[in-house]
Short mmCIF file of C-alpha atoms in Angstrom, two decimals:
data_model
loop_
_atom_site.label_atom_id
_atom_site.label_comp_id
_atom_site.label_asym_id
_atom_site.label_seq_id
_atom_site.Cartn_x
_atom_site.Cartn_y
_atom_site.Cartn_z
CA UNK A 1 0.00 0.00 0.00
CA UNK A 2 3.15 2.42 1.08
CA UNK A 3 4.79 1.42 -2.52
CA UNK A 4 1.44 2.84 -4.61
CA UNK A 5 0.92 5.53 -2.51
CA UNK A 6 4.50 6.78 -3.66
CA UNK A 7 4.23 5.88 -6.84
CA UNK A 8 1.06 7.31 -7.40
CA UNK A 9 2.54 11.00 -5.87
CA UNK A 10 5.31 10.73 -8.27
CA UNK A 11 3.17 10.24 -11.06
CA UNK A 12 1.18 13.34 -10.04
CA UNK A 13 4.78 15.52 -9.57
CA UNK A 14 6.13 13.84 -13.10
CA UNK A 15 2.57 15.30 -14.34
CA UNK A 16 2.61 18.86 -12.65
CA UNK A 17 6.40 19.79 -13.83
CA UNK A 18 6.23 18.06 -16.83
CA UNK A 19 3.74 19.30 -18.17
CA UNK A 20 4.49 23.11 -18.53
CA UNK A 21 7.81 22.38 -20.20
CA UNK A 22 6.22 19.95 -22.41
CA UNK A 23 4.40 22.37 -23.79
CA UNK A 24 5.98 25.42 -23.63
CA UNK A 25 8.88 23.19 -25.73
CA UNK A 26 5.69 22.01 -28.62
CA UNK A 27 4.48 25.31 -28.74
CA UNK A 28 6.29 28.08 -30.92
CA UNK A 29 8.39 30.85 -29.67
CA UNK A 30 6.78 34.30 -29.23
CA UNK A 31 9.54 37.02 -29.48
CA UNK A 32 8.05 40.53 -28.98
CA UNK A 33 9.56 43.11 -30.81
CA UNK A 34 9.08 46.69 -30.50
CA UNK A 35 10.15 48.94 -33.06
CA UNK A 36 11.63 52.18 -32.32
CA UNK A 37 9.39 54.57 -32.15
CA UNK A 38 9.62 58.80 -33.30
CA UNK A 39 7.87 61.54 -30.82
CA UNK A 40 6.58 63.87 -33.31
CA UNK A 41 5.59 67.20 -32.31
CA UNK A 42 2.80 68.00 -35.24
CA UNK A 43 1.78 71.64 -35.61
CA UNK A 44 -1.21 71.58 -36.45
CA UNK A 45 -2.89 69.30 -33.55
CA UNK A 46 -0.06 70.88 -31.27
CA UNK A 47 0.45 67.60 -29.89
CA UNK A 48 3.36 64.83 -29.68
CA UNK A 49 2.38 61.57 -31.34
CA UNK A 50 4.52 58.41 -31.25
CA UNK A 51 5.29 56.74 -34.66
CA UNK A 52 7.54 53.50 -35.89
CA UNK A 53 10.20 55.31 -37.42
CA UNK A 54 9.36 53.42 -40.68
CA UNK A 55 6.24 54.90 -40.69
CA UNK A 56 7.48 58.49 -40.17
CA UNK A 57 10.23 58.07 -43.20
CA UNK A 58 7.07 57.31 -45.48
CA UNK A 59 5.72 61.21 -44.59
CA UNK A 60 8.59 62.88 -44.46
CA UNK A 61 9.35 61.37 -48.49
CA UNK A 62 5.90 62.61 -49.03
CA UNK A 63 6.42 65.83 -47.64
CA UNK A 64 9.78 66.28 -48.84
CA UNK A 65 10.04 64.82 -52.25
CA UNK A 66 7.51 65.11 -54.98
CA UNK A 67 5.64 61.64 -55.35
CA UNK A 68 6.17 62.02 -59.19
CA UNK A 69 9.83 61.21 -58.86
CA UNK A 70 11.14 57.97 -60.04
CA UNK A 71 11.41 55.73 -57.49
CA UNK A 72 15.22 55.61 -57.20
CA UNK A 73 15.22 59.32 -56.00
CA UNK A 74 12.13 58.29 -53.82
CA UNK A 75 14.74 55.79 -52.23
CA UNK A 76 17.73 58.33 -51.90
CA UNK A 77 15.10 60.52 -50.05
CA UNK A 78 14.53 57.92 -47.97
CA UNK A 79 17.37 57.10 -46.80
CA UNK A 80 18.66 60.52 -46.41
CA UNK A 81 15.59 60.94 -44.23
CA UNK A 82 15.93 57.84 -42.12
CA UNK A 83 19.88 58.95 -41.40
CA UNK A 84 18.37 62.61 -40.02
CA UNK A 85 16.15 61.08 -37.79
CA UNK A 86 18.16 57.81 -36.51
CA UNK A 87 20.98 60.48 -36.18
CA UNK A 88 18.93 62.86 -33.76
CA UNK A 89 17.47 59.74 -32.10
CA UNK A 90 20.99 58.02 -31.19
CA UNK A 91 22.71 61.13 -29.96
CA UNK A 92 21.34 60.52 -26.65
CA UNK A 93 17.60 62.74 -27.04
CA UNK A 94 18.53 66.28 -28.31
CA UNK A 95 17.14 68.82 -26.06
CA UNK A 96 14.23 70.61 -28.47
CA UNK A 97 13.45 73.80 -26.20
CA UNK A 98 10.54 74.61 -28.65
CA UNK A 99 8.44 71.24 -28.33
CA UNK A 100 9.41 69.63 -24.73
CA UNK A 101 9.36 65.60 -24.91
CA UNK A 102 9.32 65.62 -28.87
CA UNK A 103 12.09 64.32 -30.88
CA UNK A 104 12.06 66.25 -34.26
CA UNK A 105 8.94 68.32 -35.29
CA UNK A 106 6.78 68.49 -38.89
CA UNK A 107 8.29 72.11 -39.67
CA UNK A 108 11.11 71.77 -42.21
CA UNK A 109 12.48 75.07 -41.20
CA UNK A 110 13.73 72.94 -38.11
CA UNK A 111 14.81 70.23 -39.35
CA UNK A 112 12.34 67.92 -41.88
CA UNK A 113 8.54 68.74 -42.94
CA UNK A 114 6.50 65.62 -42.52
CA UNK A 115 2.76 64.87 -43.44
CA UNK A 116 -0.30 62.43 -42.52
CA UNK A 117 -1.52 59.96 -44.57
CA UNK A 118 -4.79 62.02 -44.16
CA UNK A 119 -2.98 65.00 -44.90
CA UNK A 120 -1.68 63.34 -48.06
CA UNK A 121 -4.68 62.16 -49.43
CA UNK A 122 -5.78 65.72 -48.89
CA UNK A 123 -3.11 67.31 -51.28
CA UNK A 124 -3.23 64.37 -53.83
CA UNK A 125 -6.94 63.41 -54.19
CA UNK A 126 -8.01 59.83 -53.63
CA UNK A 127 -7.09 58.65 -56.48
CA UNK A 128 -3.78 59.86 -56.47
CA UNK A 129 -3.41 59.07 -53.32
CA UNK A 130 -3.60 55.34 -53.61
CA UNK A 131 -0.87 55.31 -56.49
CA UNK A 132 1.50 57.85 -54.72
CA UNK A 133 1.21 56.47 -50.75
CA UNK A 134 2.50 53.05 -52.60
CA UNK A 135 4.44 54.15 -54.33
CA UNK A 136 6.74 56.16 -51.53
CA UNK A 137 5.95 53.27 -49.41
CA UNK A 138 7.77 50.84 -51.88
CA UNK A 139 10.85 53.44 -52.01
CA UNK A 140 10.92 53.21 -48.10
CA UNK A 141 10.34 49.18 -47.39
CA UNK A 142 12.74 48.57 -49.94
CA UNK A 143 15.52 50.41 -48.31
CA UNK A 144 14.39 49.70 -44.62
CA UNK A 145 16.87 50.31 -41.98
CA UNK A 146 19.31 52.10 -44.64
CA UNK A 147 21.30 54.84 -43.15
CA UNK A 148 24.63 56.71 -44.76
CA UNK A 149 27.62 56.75 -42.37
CA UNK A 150 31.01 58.21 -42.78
CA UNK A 151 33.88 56.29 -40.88
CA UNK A 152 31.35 54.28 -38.98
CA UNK A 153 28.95 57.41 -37.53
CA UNK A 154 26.03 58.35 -38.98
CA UNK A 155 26.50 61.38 -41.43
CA UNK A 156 24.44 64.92 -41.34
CA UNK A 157 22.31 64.08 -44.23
CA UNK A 158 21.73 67.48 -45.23
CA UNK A 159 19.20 68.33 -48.53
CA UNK A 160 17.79 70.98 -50.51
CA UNK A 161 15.56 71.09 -53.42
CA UNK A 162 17.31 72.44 -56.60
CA UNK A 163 21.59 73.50 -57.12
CA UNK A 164 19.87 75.30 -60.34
CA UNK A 165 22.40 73.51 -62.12
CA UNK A 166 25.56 75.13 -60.75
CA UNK A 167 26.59 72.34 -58.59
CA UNK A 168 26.27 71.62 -54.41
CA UNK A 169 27.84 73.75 -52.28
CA UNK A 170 30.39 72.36 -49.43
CA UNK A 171 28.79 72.95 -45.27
CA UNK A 172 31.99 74.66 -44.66
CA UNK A 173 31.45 77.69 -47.73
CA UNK A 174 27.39 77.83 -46.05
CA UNK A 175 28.10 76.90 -42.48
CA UNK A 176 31.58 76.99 -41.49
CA UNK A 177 31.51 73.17 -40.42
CA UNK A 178 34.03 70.91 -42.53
CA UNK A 179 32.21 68.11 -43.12
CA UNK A 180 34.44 66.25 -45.47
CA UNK A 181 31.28 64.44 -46.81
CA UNK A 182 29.88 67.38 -47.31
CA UNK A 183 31.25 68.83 -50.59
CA UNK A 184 30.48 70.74 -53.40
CA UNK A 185 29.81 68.41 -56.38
CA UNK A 186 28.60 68.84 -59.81
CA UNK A 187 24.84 68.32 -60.28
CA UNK A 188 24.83 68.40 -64.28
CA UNK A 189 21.17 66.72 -64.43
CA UNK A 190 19.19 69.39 -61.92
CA UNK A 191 15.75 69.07 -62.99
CA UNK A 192 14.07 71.62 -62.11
CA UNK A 193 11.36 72.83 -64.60
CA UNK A 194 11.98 77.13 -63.12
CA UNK A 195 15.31 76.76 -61.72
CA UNK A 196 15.31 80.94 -61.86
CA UNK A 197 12.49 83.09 -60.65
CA UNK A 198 11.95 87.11 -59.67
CA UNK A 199 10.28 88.73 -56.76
CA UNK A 200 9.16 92.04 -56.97
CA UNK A 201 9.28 93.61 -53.35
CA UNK A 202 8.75 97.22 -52.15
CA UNK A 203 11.89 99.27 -51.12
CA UNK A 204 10.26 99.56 -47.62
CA UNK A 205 9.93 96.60 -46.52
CA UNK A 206 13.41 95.18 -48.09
CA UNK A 207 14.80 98.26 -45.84
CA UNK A 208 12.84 97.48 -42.89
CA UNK A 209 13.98 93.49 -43.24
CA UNK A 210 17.72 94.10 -44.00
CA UNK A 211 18.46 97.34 -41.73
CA UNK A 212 19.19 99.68 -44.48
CA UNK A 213 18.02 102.81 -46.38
CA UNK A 214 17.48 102.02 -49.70
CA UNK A 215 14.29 104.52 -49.86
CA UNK A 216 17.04 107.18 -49.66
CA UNK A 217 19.47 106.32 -52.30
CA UNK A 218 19.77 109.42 -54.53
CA UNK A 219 18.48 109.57 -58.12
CA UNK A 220 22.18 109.91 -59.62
CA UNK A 221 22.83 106.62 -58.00
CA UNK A 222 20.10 104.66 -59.31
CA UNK A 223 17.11 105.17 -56.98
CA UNK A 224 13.92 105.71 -57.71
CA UNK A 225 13.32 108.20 -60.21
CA UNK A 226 12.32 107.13 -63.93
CA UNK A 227 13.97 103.79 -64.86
CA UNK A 228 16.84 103.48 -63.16
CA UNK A 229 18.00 100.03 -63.16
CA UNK A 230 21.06 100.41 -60.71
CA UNK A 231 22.03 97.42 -58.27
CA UNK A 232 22.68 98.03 -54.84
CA UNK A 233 24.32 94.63 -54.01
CA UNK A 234 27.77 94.42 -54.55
CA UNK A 235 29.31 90.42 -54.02
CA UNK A 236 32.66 91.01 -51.89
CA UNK A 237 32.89 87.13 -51.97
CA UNK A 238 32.18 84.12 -53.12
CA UNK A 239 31.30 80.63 -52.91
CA UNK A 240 33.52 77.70 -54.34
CA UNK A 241 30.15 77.28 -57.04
CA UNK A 242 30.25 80.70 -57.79
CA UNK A 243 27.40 81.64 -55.41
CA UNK A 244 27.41 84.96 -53.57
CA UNK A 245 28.52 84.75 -49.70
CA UNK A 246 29.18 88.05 -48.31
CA UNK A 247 28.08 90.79 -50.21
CA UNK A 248 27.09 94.68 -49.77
CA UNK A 249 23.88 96.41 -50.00
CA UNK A 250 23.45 100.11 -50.11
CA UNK A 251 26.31 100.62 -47.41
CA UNK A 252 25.62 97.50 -45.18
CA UNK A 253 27.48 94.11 -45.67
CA UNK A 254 26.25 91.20 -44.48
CA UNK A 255 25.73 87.45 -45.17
CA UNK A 256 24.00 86.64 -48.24
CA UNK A 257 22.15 83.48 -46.52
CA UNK A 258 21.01 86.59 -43.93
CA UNK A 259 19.69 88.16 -46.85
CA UNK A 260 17.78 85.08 -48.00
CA UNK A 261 16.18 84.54 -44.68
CA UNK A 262 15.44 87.78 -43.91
CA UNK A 263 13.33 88.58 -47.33
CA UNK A 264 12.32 84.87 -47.85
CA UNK A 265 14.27 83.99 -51.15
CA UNK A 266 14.47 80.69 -52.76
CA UNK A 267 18.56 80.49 -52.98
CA UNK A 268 21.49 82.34 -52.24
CA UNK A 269 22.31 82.81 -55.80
CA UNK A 270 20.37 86.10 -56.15
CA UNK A 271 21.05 89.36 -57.56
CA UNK A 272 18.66 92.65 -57.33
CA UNK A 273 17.86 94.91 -59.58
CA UNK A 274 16.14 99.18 -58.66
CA UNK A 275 13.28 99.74 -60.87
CA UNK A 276 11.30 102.64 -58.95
CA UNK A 277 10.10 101.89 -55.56
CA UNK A 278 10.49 98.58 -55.67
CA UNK A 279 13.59 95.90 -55.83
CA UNK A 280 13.55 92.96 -58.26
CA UNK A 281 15.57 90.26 -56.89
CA UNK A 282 16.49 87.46 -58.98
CA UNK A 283 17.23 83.53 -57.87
CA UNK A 284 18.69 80.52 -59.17
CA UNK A 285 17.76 77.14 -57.04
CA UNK A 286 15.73 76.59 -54.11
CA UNK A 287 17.78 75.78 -51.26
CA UNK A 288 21.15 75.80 -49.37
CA UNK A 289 22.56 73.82 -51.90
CA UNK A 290 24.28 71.37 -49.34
CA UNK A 291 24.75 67.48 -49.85
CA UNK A 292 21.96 66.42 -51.75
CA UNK A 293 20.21 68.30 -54.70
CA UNK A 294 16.51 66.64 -54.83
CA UNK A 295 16.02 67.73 -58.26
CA UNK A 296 19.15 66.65 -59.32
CA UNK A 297 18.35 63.02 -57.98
CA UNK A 298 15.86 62.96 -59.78
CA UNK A 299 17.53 63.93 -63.37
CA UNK A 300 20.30 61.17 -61.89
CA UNK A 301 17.28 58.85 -61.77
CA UNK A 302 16.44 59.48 -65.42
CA UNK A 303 19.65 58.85 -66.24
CA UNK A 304 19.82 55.22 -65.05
CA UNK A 305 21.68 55.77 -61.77
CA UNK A 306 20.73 53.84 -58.66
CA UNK A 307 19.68 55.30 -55.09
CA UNK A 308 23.12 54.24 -53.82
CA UNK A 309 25.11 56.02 -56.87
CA UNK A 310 22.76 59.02 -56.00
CA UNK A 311 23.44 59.26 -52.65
CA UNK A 312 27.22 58.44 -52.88
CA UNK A 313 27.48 61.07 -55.67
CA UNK A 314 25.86 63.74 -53.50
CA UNK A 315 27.64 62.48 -50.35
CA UNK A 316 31.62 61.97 -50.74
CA UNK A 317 33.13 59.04 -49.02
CA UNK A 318 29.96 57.66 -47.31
CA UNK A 319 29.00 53.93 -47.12
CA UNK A 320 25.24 52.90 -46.54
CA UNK A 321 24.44 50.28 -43.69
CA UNK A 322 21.37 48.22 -42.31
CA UNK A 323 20.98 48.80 -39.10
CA UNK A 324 18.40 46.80 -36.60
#
């Protein structure tokens, strides 16, 4: 009787320890994974939402880059993108004073614009957007995880829309930082359908914006009277491309990327031109023409060249990784 009452509490252990691992060894593995995640402060809700990072890519392409684009430049945007953002991310949560607990913002004056998917069918249409979402979604799955280092760190993947065909600037002729994959290159395919546009603006408020007194400027020197076509600027120096850097107005010098923020112009390639009371100021490009012309990926594109020839012809020495 002893004997089977043992055995029978053995059986019962065997059964109740068993068991668990017995099944837990059938069944299949469950491996949660959690991918990382982008606090976006968006403007117009004025509220921080968290997004996969793969998901945020695919707006800021859509925001960023025309959906029109062949898909290879849709790629190089991409990945130019991704490096911004995994670049902010890993540098151990930049401090944004503007939008407290948000890592980037939807503003591309601070960094990169970025849009909804209801905000894209918006601009597009519904038809449109069904073609275009896809199609920028293809450009980002395809190059998922793809970031552009430079001796094993993750590069400043800087953009702008349109060289106008004159070729990228280097950050150290724009911004004084020597970034040695960060210089000037030629962009012979920029294809942008206006690369040059004029602004008319009133003497008043060009005054008022750059601190000067152009309003005063005697007839005999071009000012307003009849058709005097006079410049004011005068280019003391520039860029390796041939851009204006520092240049003279009326009897002020200054930067000529103050200039273009201070009266809103599309490029630092400008000149201006006195006609009355008003100042015609001319541009060529869109942009700060550093590291990657958009436009000009996209002529690359049409030539046959691959996202990875794009981005290693706009950024010098750079290799592109998968990270996890």
């Amino acid at each position: 009787m002893r004997r089977l009452l043992l055995g029978f509490i053995c059986v019962v252990l065997s059964l109740t320890m068993g068991l668990p691992v017995l099944v837990n060894y059938l069944s299949p593995v469950r491996i949660q994974e959690r991918e990382t995640r982008v606090r976006l402060y968006v403007h117009s809700t004025g509220r921080i939402e968290e997004i996969p990072l793969e998901e945020y890519v695919t707006g800021v392409v859509a925001a960023e880059m025309p959906a029109a684009f062949p898909v290879e430049a849709l790629k190089a945007q991409a990945v130019a993108a991704r490096t911004y953002i995994v670049r902010r991310l890993t540098a151990g949560g930049v401090i944004n004073n503007d939008h407290p607990g948000a890592d980037v913002c939807d503003d591309h004056t601070h960094g990169q614009a970025w849009i909804s998917r209801e905000e894209m069918r918006r601009r597009w249409g519904t038809l449109r957007y069904y073609e275009y979402y896809y199609k920028i979604k293809k450009a980002v799955d395809e190059t998922r995880g793809m970031v552009l280092t430079y001796e094993g760190q993750l590069i400043d993947a800087a953009y702008h829309a349109s060289c106008g065909g004159r070729g990228t600037e280097s950050a150290s002729a724009v911004w004084s930082a020597d970034l040695p994959y960060l210089v000037g290159v030629p962009c012979p395919h920029d294809a942008d359908p206006e690369p040059v546009r004029t602004v008319s603006l009133p003497l008043a408020q060009v005054d008022h914006a750059l601190g000067v007194s152009l309003e005063a400027l005697p007839v005999a020197a071009g000012g307003r009277a009849g058709d005097g076509v006079k410049s004011p600027l005068e280019v003391l120096e520039r860029t390796p491309a041939g851009r204006p850097k520092t240049v003279r107005i009326g009897e002020k010098k200054m930067a000529a990327a103050l200039v273009r923020d201070r009266l809103g112009l599309r490029s630092t390639d400008f000149t201006m031109t006195l006609k009355g009371d008003r100042m015609e100021i001319t541009t060529r490009g869109y942009g700060h023409a550093v590291g990657m012309c958009q436009y000009g990926a996209k002529g690359l594109a049409e030539h046959g060249y691959t996202f990875d020839r794009i981005l290693k012809h706009y950024y010098t020495g750079v290799e592109i990784i998968r990270i996890n």
